[in-house]
mmCIF file of C-alpha atoms in Angstrom:
data_model
loop_
_atom_site.group_PDB
_atom_site.id
_atom_site.type_symbol
_atom_site.label_atom_id
_atom_site.label_comp_id
_atom_site.label_asym_id
_atom_site.label_seq_id
_atom_site.Cartn_x
_atom_site.Cartn_y
_atom_site.Cartn_z
ATOM 1 C CA UNK A 1 240.344 39.926 117.378
ATOM 2 C CA UNK A 2 240.186 42.144 114.357
ATOM 3 C CA UNK A 3 241.693 39.410 112.199
ATOM 4 C CA UNK A 4 239.155 36.946 113.549
ATOM 5 C CA UNK A 5 236.355 39.326 112.688
ATOM 6 C CA UNK A 6 237.686 39.843 109.177
ATOM 7 C CA UNK A 7 237.937 36.072 108.700
ATOM 8 C CA UNK A 8 234.279 35.716 109.614
ATOM 9 C CA UNK A 9 233.299 38.598 107.369
ATOM 10 C CA UNK A 10 234.727 37.016 104.203
ATOM 11 C CA UNK A 11 232.470 33.914 104.091
ATOM 12 C CA UNK A 12 229.493 36.022 105.220
ATOM 13 C CA UNK A 13 230.116 38.414 102.358
ATOM 14 C CA UNK A 14 230.373 35.509 99.910
ATOM 15 C CA UNK A 15 227.063 34.105 101.139
ATOM 16 C CA UNK A 16 225.469 37.531 100.851
ATOM 17 C CA UNK A 17 226.664 37.898 97.267
ATOM 18 C CA UNK A 18 225.392 34.413 96.393
ATOM 19 C CA UNK A 19 221.983 35.234 97.859
ATOM 20 C CA UNK A 20 221.830 38.492 95.903
ATOM 21 C CA UNK A 21 222.791 36.669 92.700
ATOM 22 C CA UNK A 22 220.045 34.090 93.246
ATOM 23 C CA UNK A 23 217.419 36.787 93.792
ATOM 24 C CA UNK A 24 218.253 38.459 90.473
ATOM 25 C CA UNK A 25 218.847 35.191 88.570
ATOM 26 C CA UNK A 26 218.534 35.051 85.656
ATOM 27 C CA UNK A 27 219.312 38.548 84.410
ATOM 28 C CA UNK A 28 220.662 37.515 81.015
ATOM 29 C CA UNK A 29 220.004 34.642 78.565
ATOM 30 C CA UNK A 30 220.790 31.125 79.812
ATOM 31 C CA UNK A 31 222.502 28.620 77.523
ATOM 32 C CA UNK A 32 221.034 25.092 77.610
ATOM 33 C CA UNK A 33 223.334 22.523 76.027
ATOM 34 C CA UNK A 34 221.796 19.512 74.308
ATOM 35 C CA UNK A 35 224.561 16.977 73.555
ATOM 36 C CA UNK A 36 222.673 15.521 70.563
ATOM 37 C CA UNK A 37 221.620 16.525 67.061
ATOM 38 C CA UNK A 38 218.660 18.901 66.556
ATOM 39 C CA UNK A 39 215.324 17.156 66.127
ATOM 40 C CA UNK A 40 216.174 14.103 68.177
ATOM 41 C CA UNK A 41 214.381 12.764 71.239
ATOM 42 C CA UNK A 42 216.349 14.784 73.815
ATOM 43 C CA UNK A 43 216.313 17.928 71.694
ATOM 44 C CA UNK A 44 212.525 17.907 71.331
ATOM 45 C CA UNK A 45 212.045 17.598 75.081
ATOM 46 C CA UNK A 46 214.727 20.213 75.777
ATOM 47 C CA UNK A 47 212.876 22.815 73.718
ATOM 48 C CA UNK A 48 209.692 22.251 75.716
ATOM 49 C CA UNK A 49 211.650 22.584 78.962
ATOM 50 C CA UNK A 50 213.485 25.722 77.784
ATOM 51 C CA UNK A 51 210.197 27.373 76.813
ATOM 52 C CA UNK A 52 208.684 26.634 80.217
ATOM 53 C CA UNK A 53 211.780 27.842 82.094
ATOM 54 C CA UNK A 54 211.732 31.061 80.098
ATOM 55 C CA UNK A 55 208.082 31.654 80.907
ATOM 56 C CA UNK A 56 208.570 30.934 84.601
ATOM 57 C CA UNK A 57 211.744 32.973 85.084
ATOM 58 C CA UNK A 58 211.259 35.801 82.597
ATOM 59 C CA UNK A 59 214.473 35.303 80.623
ATOM 60 C CA UNK A 60 215.500 33.456 77.452
ATOM 61 C CA UNK A 61 216.720 29.872 77.765
ATOM 62 C CA UNK A 62 218.532 29.205 74.490
ATOM 63 C CA UNK A 63 219.133 25.681 73.199
ATOM 64 C CA UNK A 64 222.597 25.011 71.822
ATOM 65 C CA UNK A 65 223.256 21.599 70.272
ATOM 66 C CA UNK A 66 226.728 20.118 70.803
ATOM 67 C CA UNK A 67 226.448 16.551 69.481
ATOM 68 C CA UNK A 68 229.104 13.903 69.124
ATOM 69 C CA UNK A 69 230.952 11.039 70.829
ATOM 70 C CA UNK A 70 227.950 9.641 72.628
ATOM 71 C CA UNK A 71 227.019 13.016 74.210
ATOM 72 C CA UNK A 72 230.475 13.470 75.749
ATOM 73 C CA UNK A 73 231.394 16.598 73.743
ATOM 74 C CA UNK A 74 228.453 18.576 75.106
ATOM 75 C CA UNK A 75 228.888 17.244 78.628
ATOM 76 C CA UNK A 76 232.589 18.093 78.654
ATOM 77 C CA UNK A 77 231.731 21.671 77.645
ATOM 78 C CA UNK A 78 229.238 22.028 80.503
ATOM 79 C CA UNK A 79 231.538 20.420 83.075
ATOM 80 C CA UNK A 80 234.143 23.115 82.315
ATOM 81 C CA UNK A 81 231.692 26.044 82.356
ATOM 82 C CA UNK A 82 231.333 28.568 85.164
ATOM 83 C CA UNK A 83 228.868 27.277 87.809
ATOM 84 C CA UNK A 84 226.804 30.459 87.757
ATOM 85 C CA UNK A 85 223.571 29.022 86.350
ATOM 86 C CA UNK A 86 224.039 30.447 82.861
ATOM 87 C CA UNK A 87 225.245 27.191 81.286
ATOM 88 C CA UNK A 88 222.985 24.170 81.820
ATOM 89 C CA UNK A 89 222.593 20.796 80.124
ATOM 90 C CA UNK A 90 219.772 18.392 79.440
ATOM 91 C CA UNK A 91 221.093 14.846 79.533
ATOM 92 C CA UNK A 92 219.711 11.389 78.886
ATOM 93 C CA UNK A 93 220.430 7.961 80.379
ATOM 94 C CA UNK A 94 223.680 7.646 78.474
ATOM 95 C CA UNK A 95 225.149 10.434 80.617
ATOM 96 C CA UNK A 96 225.957 7.695 83.143
ATOM 97 C CA UNK A 97 227.159 5.162 80.574
ATOM 98 C CA UNK A 98 229.336 7.138 78.140
ATOM 99 C CA UNK A 99 232.207 7.546 80.595
ATOM 100 C CA UNK A 100 232.502 3.754 80.748
ATOM 101 C CA UNK A 101 232.551 3.429 76.966
ATOM 102 C CA UNK A 102 234.879 6.265 75.909
ATOM 103 C CA UNK A 103 238.496 6.559 77.038
ATOM 104 C CA UNK A 104 240.207 9.578 78.561
ATOM 105 C CA UNK A 105 237.169 11.716 79.392
ATOM 106 C CA UNK A 106 238.054 14.750 81.483
ATOM 107 C CA UNK A 107 234.871 14.804 83.540
ATOM 108 C CA UNK A 108 233.006 12.539 85.949
ATOM 109 C CA UNK A 109 229.260 12.151 85.237
ATOM 110 C CA UNK A 110 228.417 12.547 88.914
ATOM 111 C CA UNK A 111 231.122 14.691 90.536
ATOM 112 C CA UNK A 112 231.506 17.195 87.671
ATOM 113 C CA UNK A 113 227.834 18.242 87.638
ATOM 114 C CA UNK A 114 225.168 19.791 89.829
ATOM 115 C CA UNK A 115 221.854 17.883 89.726
ATOM 116 C CA UNK A 116 218.897 20.236 89.314
ATOM 117 C CA UNK A 117 215.807 18.216 88.376
ATOM 118 C CA UNK A 118 214.703 15.035 86.726
ATOM 119 C CA UNK A 119 212.407 15.980 83.861
ATOM 120 C CA UNK A 120 210.852 12.964 82.200
ATOM 121 C CA UNK A 121 211.218 9.296 81.501
ATOM 122 C CA UNK A 122 209.950 6.686 79.088
ATOM 123 C CA UNK A 123 210.139 2.908 78.912
ATOM 124 C CA UNK A 124 211.378 0.896 75.996
ATOM 125 C CA UNK A 125 209.385 -2.037 74.669
ATOM 126 C CA UNK A 126 210.554 -5.511 73.733
ATOM 127 C CA UNK A 127 209.305 -5.969 70.170
ATOM 128 C CA UNK A 128 209.493 -8.992 67.874
ATOM 129 C CA UNK A 129 208.725 -9.159 64.188
ATOM 130 C CA UNK A 130 205.401 -10.721 63.208
ATOM 131 C CA UNK A 131 207.053 -13.884 61.894
ATOM 132 C CA UNK A 132 208.609 -14.893 65.222
ATOM 133 C CA UNK A 133 206.343 -17.693 66.568
ATOM 134 C CA UNK A 134 205.885 -16.357 70.103
ATOM 135 C CA UNK A 135 203.165 -14.441 71.908
ATOM 136 C CA UNK A 136 204.843 -13.777 75.259
ATOM 137 C CA UNK A 137 208.160 -12.889 76.846
ATOM 138 C CA UNK A 138 208.563 -16.371 78.320
ATOM 139 C CA UNK A 139 207.935 -17.989 74.924
ATOM 140 C CA UNK A 140 210.657 -15.785 73.430
ATOM 141 C CA UNK A 141 213.104 -16.737 76.183
ATOM 142 C CA UNK A 142 212.374 -20.420 75.627
ATOM 143 C CA UNK A 143 212.693 -20.110 71.845
ATOM 144 C CA UNK A 144 216.032 -18.342 72.224
ATOM 145 C CA UNK A 145 217.331 -21.264 74.287
ATOM 146 C CA UNK A 146 215.955 -24.145 72.239
ATOM 147 C CA UNK A 147 215.314 -22.842 68.721
ATOM 148 C CA UNK A 148 217.294 -24.102 65.743
ATOM 149 C CA UNK A 149 218.170 -20.580 64.558
ATOM 150 C CA UNK A 150 219.611 -17.694 66.613
ATOM 151 C CA UNK A 151 217.401 -14.873 67.893
ATOM 152 C CA UNK A 152 219.000 -11.539 67.013
ATOM 153 C CA UNK A 153 218.221 -8.201 68.620
ATOM 154 C CA UNK A 154 218.807 -4.944 66.777
ATOM 155 C CA UNK A 155 220.040 -1.750 68.411
ATOM 156 C CA UNK A 156 221.123 1.735 67.366
ATOM 157 C CA UNK A 157 224.768 0.835 67.962
ATOM 158 C CA UNK A 158 227.316 -0.605 70.376
ATOM 159 C CA UNK A 159 226.903 0.917 73.817
ATOM 160 C CA UNK A 160 223.558 2.525 72.942
ATOM 161 C CA UNK A 161 220.649 2.422 75.362
ATOM 162 C CA UNK A 162 218.950 -0.133 73.110
ATOM 163 C CA UNK A 163 222.051 -2.327 73.306
ATOM 164 C CA UNK A 164 222.222 -2.046 77.089
ATOM 165 C CA UNK A 165 218.482 -2.688 77.556
ATOM 166 C CA UNK A 166 218.974 -5.942 75.648
ATOM 167 C CA UNK A 167 222.081 -6.868 77.628
ATOM 168 C CA UNK A 168 220.201 -6.273 80.895
ATOM 169 C CA UNK A 169 217.365 -8.494 79.634
ATOM 170 C CA UNK A 170 219.805 -11.288 78.835
ATOM 171 C CA UNK A 171 221.377 -11.002 82.290
ATOM 172 C CA UNK A 172 218.015 -11.000 84.096
ATOM 173 C CA UNK A 173 216.203 -13.638 82.017
ATOM 174 C CA UNK A 174 218.884 -16.046 80.810
ATOM 175 C CA UNK A 175 217.727 -15.567 77.208
ATOM 176 C CA UNK A 176 220.219 -16.253 74.436
ATOM 177 C CA UNK A 177 220.156 -13.326 72.024
ATOM 178 C CA UNK A 178 222.719 -12.117 69.495
ATOM 179 C CA UNK A 179 223.323 -8.373 69.280
ATOM 180 C CA UNK A 180 223.142 -6.702 65.856
ATOM 181 C CA UNK A 181 224.268 -3.033 66.021
ATOM 182 C CA UNK A 182 222.962 -0.514 63.484
ATOM 183 C CA UNK A 183 223.956 3.094 62.854
ATOM 184 C CA UNK A 184 220.795 4.500 64.383
ATOM 185 C CA UNK A 185 217.426 3.418 65.756
ATOM 186 C CA UNK A 186 215.646 4.076 62.458
ATOM 187 C CA UNK A 187 217.567 1.401 60.582
ATOM 188 C CA UNK A 188 217.133 -1.066 63.416
ATOM 189 C CA UNK A 189 213.359 -0.612 63.482
ATOM 190 C CA UNK A 190 213.108 -0.746 59.687
ATOM 191 C CA UNK A 191 214.876 -4.109 59.569
ATOM 192 C CA UNK A 192 212.810 -5.450 62.464
ATOM 193 C CA UNK A 193 209.583 -4.610 60.625
ATOM 194 C CA UNK A 194 211.033 -6.116 57.438
ATOM 195 C CA UNK A 195 211.863 -9.346 59.343
ATOM 196 C CA UNK A 196 215.624 -9.166 58.837
ATOM 197 C CA UNK A 197 216.091 -9.379 62.624
ATOM 198 C CA UNK A 198 213.884 -11.044 65.179
ATOM 199 C CA UNK A 199 213.640 -8.577 68.051
ATOM 200 C CA UNK A 200 214.591 -5.151 69.391
ATOM 201 C CA UNK A 201 214.181 -2.946 72.453
ATOM 202 C CA UNK A 202 212.868 0.363 71.183
ATOM 203 C CA UNK A 203 210.861 3.436 72.142
ATOM 204 C CA UNK A 204 207.083 3.203 72.145
ATOM 205 C CA UNK A 205 206.804 5.951 69.530
ATOM 206 C CA UNK A 206 209.155 4.113 67.154
ATOM 207 C CA UNK A 207 207.396 0.765 67.366
ATOM 208 C CA UNK A 208 203.721 1.630 67.774
ATOM 209 C CA UNK A 209 203.041 2.451 64.089
ATOM 210 C CA UNK A 210 204.394 -0.974 63.076
ATOM 211 C CA UNK A 211 202.353 -2.695 65.788
ATOM 212 C CA UNK A 212 199.218 -1.095 64.359
ATOM 213 C CA UNK A 213 200.032 -2.419 60.865
ATOM 214 C CA UNK A 214 200.760 -5.903 62.206
ATOM 215 C CA UNK A 215 204.427 -5.931 61.176
ATOM 216 C CA UNK A 216 205.718 -6.326 64.730
ATOM 217 C CA UNK A 217 204.389 -7.465 68.124
ATOM 218 C CA UNK A 218 204.938 -5.876 71.537
ATOM 219 C CA UNK A 219 205.762 -8.404 74.261
ATOM 220 C CA UNK A 220 206.865 -6.409 77.294
ATOM 221 C CA UNK A 221 207.550 -2.935 78.676
ATOM 222 C CA UNK A 222 210.891 -2.274 80.381
ATOM 223 C CA UNK A 223 209.482 -0.170 83.241
ATOM 224 C CA UNK A 224 207.593 -1.691 86.163
ATOM 225 C CA UNK A 225 204.482 0.256 85.186
ATOM 226 C CA UNK A 226 202.558 -0.312 81.977
ATOM 227 C CA UNK A 227 202.570 2.304 79.237
ATOM 228 C CA UNK A 228 199.423 4.321 78.571
ATOM 229 C CA UNK A 229 199.796 3.921 74.804
ATOM 230 C CA UNK A 230 200.076 0.125 75.142
ATOM 231 C CA UNK A 231 197.956 -0.682 78.218
ATOM 232 C CA UNK A 232 197.553 -4.368 77.319
ATOM 233 C CA UNK A 233 201.302 -5.003 77.157
ATOM 234 C CA UNK A 234 202.692 -6.288 80.487
ATOM 235 C CA UNK A 235 205.881 -5.056 82.086
ATOM 236 C CA UNK A 236 208.829 -7.415 81.786
ATOM 237 C CA UNK A 237 208.626 -7.866 85.550
ATOM 238 C CA UNK A 238 204.968 -8.910 85.241
ATOM 239 C CA UNK A 239 206.024 -11.268 82.462
ATOM 240 C CA UNK A 240 208.421 -13.073 84.787
ATOM 241 C CA UNK A 241 211.747 -11.273 84.290
ATOM 242 C CA UNK A 242 212.650 -10.694 87.922
ATOM 243 C CA UNK A 243 213.801 -7.206 88.969
ATOM 244 C CA UNK A 244 213.778 -5.771 85.444
ATOM 245 C CA UNK A 245 213.128 -2.033 85.702
ATOM 246 C CA UNK A 246 214.751 0.341 83.216
ATOM 247 C CA UNK A 247 213.685 3.541 81.483
ATOM 248 C CA UNK A 248 215.203 6.236 79.330
ATOM 249 C CA UNK A 249 215.301 9.347 81.513
ATOM 250 C CA UNK A 250 216.056 13.011 80.986
ATOM 251 C CA UNK A 251 217.446 15.452 83.549
ATOM 252 C CA UNK A 252 218.592 19.041 83.916
ATOM 253 C CA UNK A 253 222.160 19.506 85.191
ATOM 254 C CA UNK A 254 224.669 22.304 85.613
ATOM 255 C CA UNK A 255 228.404 22.416 86.303
ATOM 256 C CA UNK A 256 229.548 21.297 89.749
ATOM 257 C CA UNK A 257 229.465 23.983 92.414
ATOM 258 C CA UNK A 258 226.310 25.886 91.476
ATOM 259 C CA UNK A 259 224.821 28.013 94.285
ATOM 260 C CA UNK A 260 222.066 26.157 96.127
ATOM 261 C CA UNK A 261 219.647 29.101 95.829
ATOM 262 C CA UNK A 262 219.923 29.122 92.025
ATOM 263 C CA UNK A 263 219.481 25.347 91.915
ATOM 264 C CA UNK A 264 216.349 25.663 94.050
ATOM 265 C CA UNK A 265 215.000 28.450 91.818
ATOM 266 C CA UNK A 266 215.523 26.345 88.682
ATOM 267 C CA UNK A 267 213.996 23.252 90.284
ATOM 268 C CA UNK A 268 210.891 25.208 91.283
ATOM 269 C CA UNK A 269 210.591 26.633 87.758
ATOM 270 C CA UNK A 270 210.861 23.148 86.251
ATOM 271 C CA UNK A 271 208.161 21.830 88.566
ATOM 272 C CA UNK A 272 205.867 24.758 87.762
ATOM 273 C CA UNK A 273 206.434 24.646 84.020
ATOM 274 C CA UNK A 274 206.237 20.891 83.456
ATOM 275 C CA UNK A 275 203.137 20.565 85.638
ATOM 276 C CA UNK A 276 201.146 22.580 83.103
ATOM 277 C CA UNK A 277 198.753 20.530 80.937
ATOM 278 C CA UNK A 278 200.222 21.894 77.708
ATOM 279 C CA UNK A 279 203.749 20.895 78.749
ATOM 280 C CA UNK A 280 202.618 17.399 79.727
ATOM 281 C CA UNK A 281 200.821 17.059 76.377
ATOM 282 C CA UNK A 282 203.890 18.213 74.447
ATOM 283 C CA UNK A 283 206.123 15.712 76.231
ATOM 284 C CA UNK A 284 203.570 12.937 75.761
ATOM 285 C CA UNK A 285 203.611 13.682 72.021
ATOM 286 C CA UNK A 286 207.390 13.198 72.152
ATOM 287 C CA UNK A 287 206.862 9.795 73.775
ATOM 288 C CA UNK A 288 207.812 10.618 77.369
ATOM 289 C CA UNK A 289 206.039 11.177 80.669
ATOM 290 C CA UNK A 290 206.787 14.035 83.057
ATOM 291 C CA UNK A 291 208.810 12.666 85.998
ATOM 292 C CA UNK A 292 209.926 15.376 88.405
ATOM 293 C CA UNK A 293 212.336 15.259 91.343
ATOM 294 C CA UNK A 294 214.204 17.361 93.842
ATOM 295 C CA UNK A 295 217.938 17.909 93.262
ATOM 296 C CA UNK A 296 218.675 15.464 96.086
ATOM 297 C CA UNK A 297 216.406 12.789 94.614
ATOM 298 C CA UNK A 298 218.046 13.238 91.213
ATOM 299 C CA UNK A 299 221.520 12.852 92.725
ATOM 300 C CA UNK A 300 220.488 9.582 94.352
ATOM 301 C CA UNK A 301 218.789 8.342 91.178
ATOM 302 C CA UNK A 302 221.811 9.100 88.984
ATOM 303 C CA UNK A 303 224.098 7.272 91.410
ATOM 304 C CA UNK A 304 221.837 4.205 91.250
ATOM 305 C CA UNK A 305 221.681 4.333 87.453
ATOM 306 C CA UNK A 306 225.462 4.741 87.287
ATOM 307 C CA UNK A 307 225.907 1.567 89.350
ATOM 308 C CA UNK A 308 223.300 -0.486 87.463
ATOM 309 C CA UNK A 309 224.458 0.321 83.946
ATOM 310 C CA UNK A 310 228.091 0.096 85.021
ATOM 311 C CA UNK A 311 227.522 -3.531 85.977
ATOM 312 C CA UNK A 312 225.819 -4.241 82.630
ATOM 313 C CA UNK A 313 228.719 -2.706 80.694
ATOM 314 C CA UNK A 314 231.299 -4.637 82.703
ATOM 315 C CA UNK A 315 229.418 -7.870 81.995
ATOM 316 C CA UNK A 316 229.433 -7.352 78.219
ATOM 317 C CA UNK A 317 232.938 -5.860 78.286
ATOM 318 C CA UNK A 318 232.694 -3.157 75.610
ATOM 319 C CA UNK A 319 234.623 0.063 74.988
ATOM 320 C CA UNK A 320 234.266 2.616 72.192
ATOM 321 C CA UNK A 321 237.545 4.277 71.190
#
């Protein structure tokens, strides 16, 4: 009987220690890994999130950039960290695509991480240069099938979100487009505006200045809802591309095995911080909308995204060594 009592006491003690840790969390600075270069889209959003978490929880949340290999260097670091809540990561959509593009990764994008909260999302827009003789998505699809010259779409590189958005469009619409990879979204947009390529899927913030100058046209938004900055531009689904619904999303993760109480505390802090008008305005300026979730909702969403983009990557059969 004594042994039985001791056996029960061990897990009870562990639970008690976890609860105590959650109540005092955080009691030292928290490292937030951003697996991209400073100043980029994810980094800008991460700094807003870190500031709000710090204000809500009374401790410093310090951004540390670990870029490289399609975000896999930073994610590998977090996957191997202690699951105590002091090493977190802010990831983008490519968190669930990179493992299909790069060989020999030592982590799984789902199993190696604890989902904490979805943070924000943003659609891409199907743009064409001003010279392309179309005014709608359906006209572009028809031109791609019947035109005398190929319709090329520019992206920020093989396996990039821009590349995959275009591949999904081809699969859903039957359009015939040729992929032209660049070494970054800036070069792709520059050549689109200069009429060296016909079309591109790109962020609203990247394309809107060129729309205003008349150098490019916006035909469709990749999400099912219209974008507030381009309210007259229909969604691709509205424009007749059945079941097209894709956004660039951002989420807060930790290593697998984080205590549920700490996860709940972080999720509540995210919801409180990003619900503030100043946080929403800062994210809107970065081109994204606040999109919050529970940890359970994020887990389900990431699994769905993993399946969807996995199918796209299998269809175009690409790997990055």
